[in-house]
Tab-separated table of C-alpha atoms in Angstrom:
chain	number	residue	atom	x	y	z
X	1	MET	CA	38.920	-23.376	-33.103
X	2	ALA	CA	39.422	-19.949	-31.647
X	3	GLU	CA	38.392	-19.349	-28.047
X	4	THR	CA	36.444	-16.244	-27.217
X	5	ALA	CA	37.168	-14.566	-23.939
X	6	THR	CA	34.213	-13.263	-22.006
X	7	ALA	CA	34.499	-10.784	-19.204
X	8	PRO	CA	33.238	-12.074	-15.869
X	9	ARG	CA	29.957	-10.588	-14.739
X	10	LYS	CA	30.084	-8.191	-11.855
X	11	GLY	CA	27.277	-8.684	-9.391
X	12	GLY	CA	24.680	-9.841	-11.885
X	13	ARG	CA	21.371	-8.120	-12.375
X	14	LYS	CA	20.181	-5.351	-10.063
X	15	PRO	CA	17.313	-6.633	-7.887
X	16	ASP	CA	13.832	-5.376	-8.704
X	17	PRO	CA	12.860	-2.767	-6.068
X	18	LEU	CA	9.291	-4.048	-5.870
X	19	THR	CA	10.524	-7.588	-5.204
X	20	GLN	CA	12.632	-6.256	-2.357
X	21	VAL	CA	9.664	-4.366	-0.882
X	22	ILE	CA	7.488	-7.490	-1.102
X	23	SER	CA	10.168	-9.493	0.726
X	24	GLU	CA	10.199	-6.883	3.490
X	25	LEU	CA	6.402	-6.927	3.516
X	26	LYS	CA	6.359	-10.690	4.114
X	27	VAL	CA	8.512	-10.201	7.208
X	28	GLN	CA	6.128	-7.518	8.499
X	29	ILE	CA	3.107	-9.729	7.815
X	30	LYS	CA	4.598	-12.470	9.996
X	31	SER	CA	5.183	-10.004	12.815
X	32	LEU	CA	1.606	-8.665	12.581
X	33	GLU	CA	-0.260	-11.966	12.278
X	34	ALA	CA	-1.380	-11.871	15.909
X	35	VAL	CA	-2.893	-8.387	15.600
X	36	SER	CA	-6.593	-8.195	16.435
X	37	THR	CA	-8.924	-7.621	13.503
X	38	LEU	CA	-12.221	-7.350	15.353
X	39	GLU	CA	-14.984	-5.525	13.528
X	40	TYR	CA	-15.511	-1.900	14.528
X	41	PRO	CA	-18.893	-0.361	15.324
X	42	THR	CA	-20.918	0.495	12.235
X	43	THR	CA	-21.648	3.891	13.785
X	44	ARG	CA	-18.146	4.951	12.689
X	45	ILE	CA	-18.735	4.227	8.989
X	46	ARG	CA	-20.271	7.615	8.213
X	47	THR	CA	-17.335	9.421	9.843
X	48	TYR	CA	-14.852	7.295	7.898
X	49	ASP	CA	-16.742	7.992	4.679
X	50	GLU	CA	-16.634	11.750	5.321
X	51	ARG	CA	-12.908	11.584	6.024
X	52	ALA	CA	-12.345	9.510	2.869
X	53	SER	CA	-14.156	12.161	0.832
X	54	ALA	CA	-12.218	15.008	2.432
X	55	TRP	CA	-8.844	13.344	1.864
X	56	GLY	CA	-9.917	12.391	-1.670
X	57	ARG	CA	-10.610	16.055	-2.405
X	58	GLN	CA	-7.258	16.993	-0.881
X	59	TYR	CA	-5.520	14.412	-3.066
X	60	GLY	CA	-7.380	15.790	-6.082
X	61	LYS	CA	-6.041	19.279	-5.364
X	62	GLU	CA	-2.445	18.459	-4.463
X	63	ALA	CA	-1.800	14.848	-5.567
X	64	THR	CA	0.283	14.273	-2.430
X	65	LEU	CA	1.058	10.916	-0.857
X	66	ASP	CA	-0.756	11.674	2.392
X	67	GLY	CA	-3.970	12.455	0.524
X	68	LEU	CA	-3.798	9.222	-1.451
X	69	ILE	CA	-2.959	6.933	1.475
X	70	LEU	CA	-5.452	8.518	3.879
X	71	SER	CA	-8.303	8.645	1.364
X	72	LEU	CA	-7.800	4.958	0.542
X	73	ALA	CA	-7.452	4.002	4.224
X	74	PHE	CA	-10.649	5.767	5.242
X	75	GLU	CA	-12.418	4.368	2.173
X	76	ALA	CA	-11.446	0.843	3.243
X	77	LEU	CA	-12.919	1.513	6.680
X	78	ALA	CA	-16.082	3.107	5.296
X	79	CYS	CA	-17.027	0.432	2.783
X	80	PHE	CA	-19.252	-2.578	3.294
X	81	ALA	CA	-17.628	-5.821	4.413
X	82	HIS	CA	-18.020	-7.436	0.959
X	83	GLU	CA	-16.172	-4.472	-0.631
X	84	ARG	CA	-13.410	-4.255	1.963
X	85	ARG	CA	-10.934	-6.655	0.349
X	86	TYR	CA	-10.880	-4.622	-2.867
X	87	SER	CA	-10.352	-1.398	-0.930
X	88	LEU	CA	-7.592	-2.905	1.184
X	89	VAL	CA	-5.831	-4.203	-1.929
X	90	GLN	CA	-5.958	-0.683	-3.403
X	91	LEU	CA	-4.502	0.701	-0.168
X	92	ALA	CA	-1.781	-1.952	-0.134
X	93	ALA	CA	-0.893	-1.190	-3.755
X	94	ALA	CA	-0.560	2.526	-2.998
X	95	ALA	CA	1.567	1.736	0.048
X	96	LEU	CA	3.808	-0.602	-1.984
X	97	ILE	CA	4.307	2.032	-4.666
X	98	ALA	CA	5.173	4.612	-1.998
X	99	ALA	CA	7.601	2.215	-0.301
X	100	GLU	CA	9.247	1.337	-3.608
X	101	ARG	CA	9.664	4.988	-4.556
X	102	SER	CA	10.996	5.961	-1.138
X	103	GLY	CA	13.635	3.253	-1.572
X	104	GLU	CA	14.817	4.978	-4.745
X	105	ASP	CA	15.853	8.008	-2.675
X	106	GLN	CA	18.287	5.946	-0.617
């Protein structure tokens, strides 16, 4: 029987950037767990909605990161309590994408 020589692997597979960002996110979540999440006055909702619309228009014109993040953040603050989780998940997804892509520059 002939033996086949295989070259040793160097370093294995490159880690998935999103997995790395999620690991960093878990650390940040632990450090922010004690942050207050009291409800804000409903009188601010209209202002948040106007800001969400303005930043949404800005994102529509330029497609820049600030427009996306700010429009989603203000939208999450402007929505009703039963819609907030969905909006916050959208905001978190945009933030994760931005964090992953900024890691590519390093």
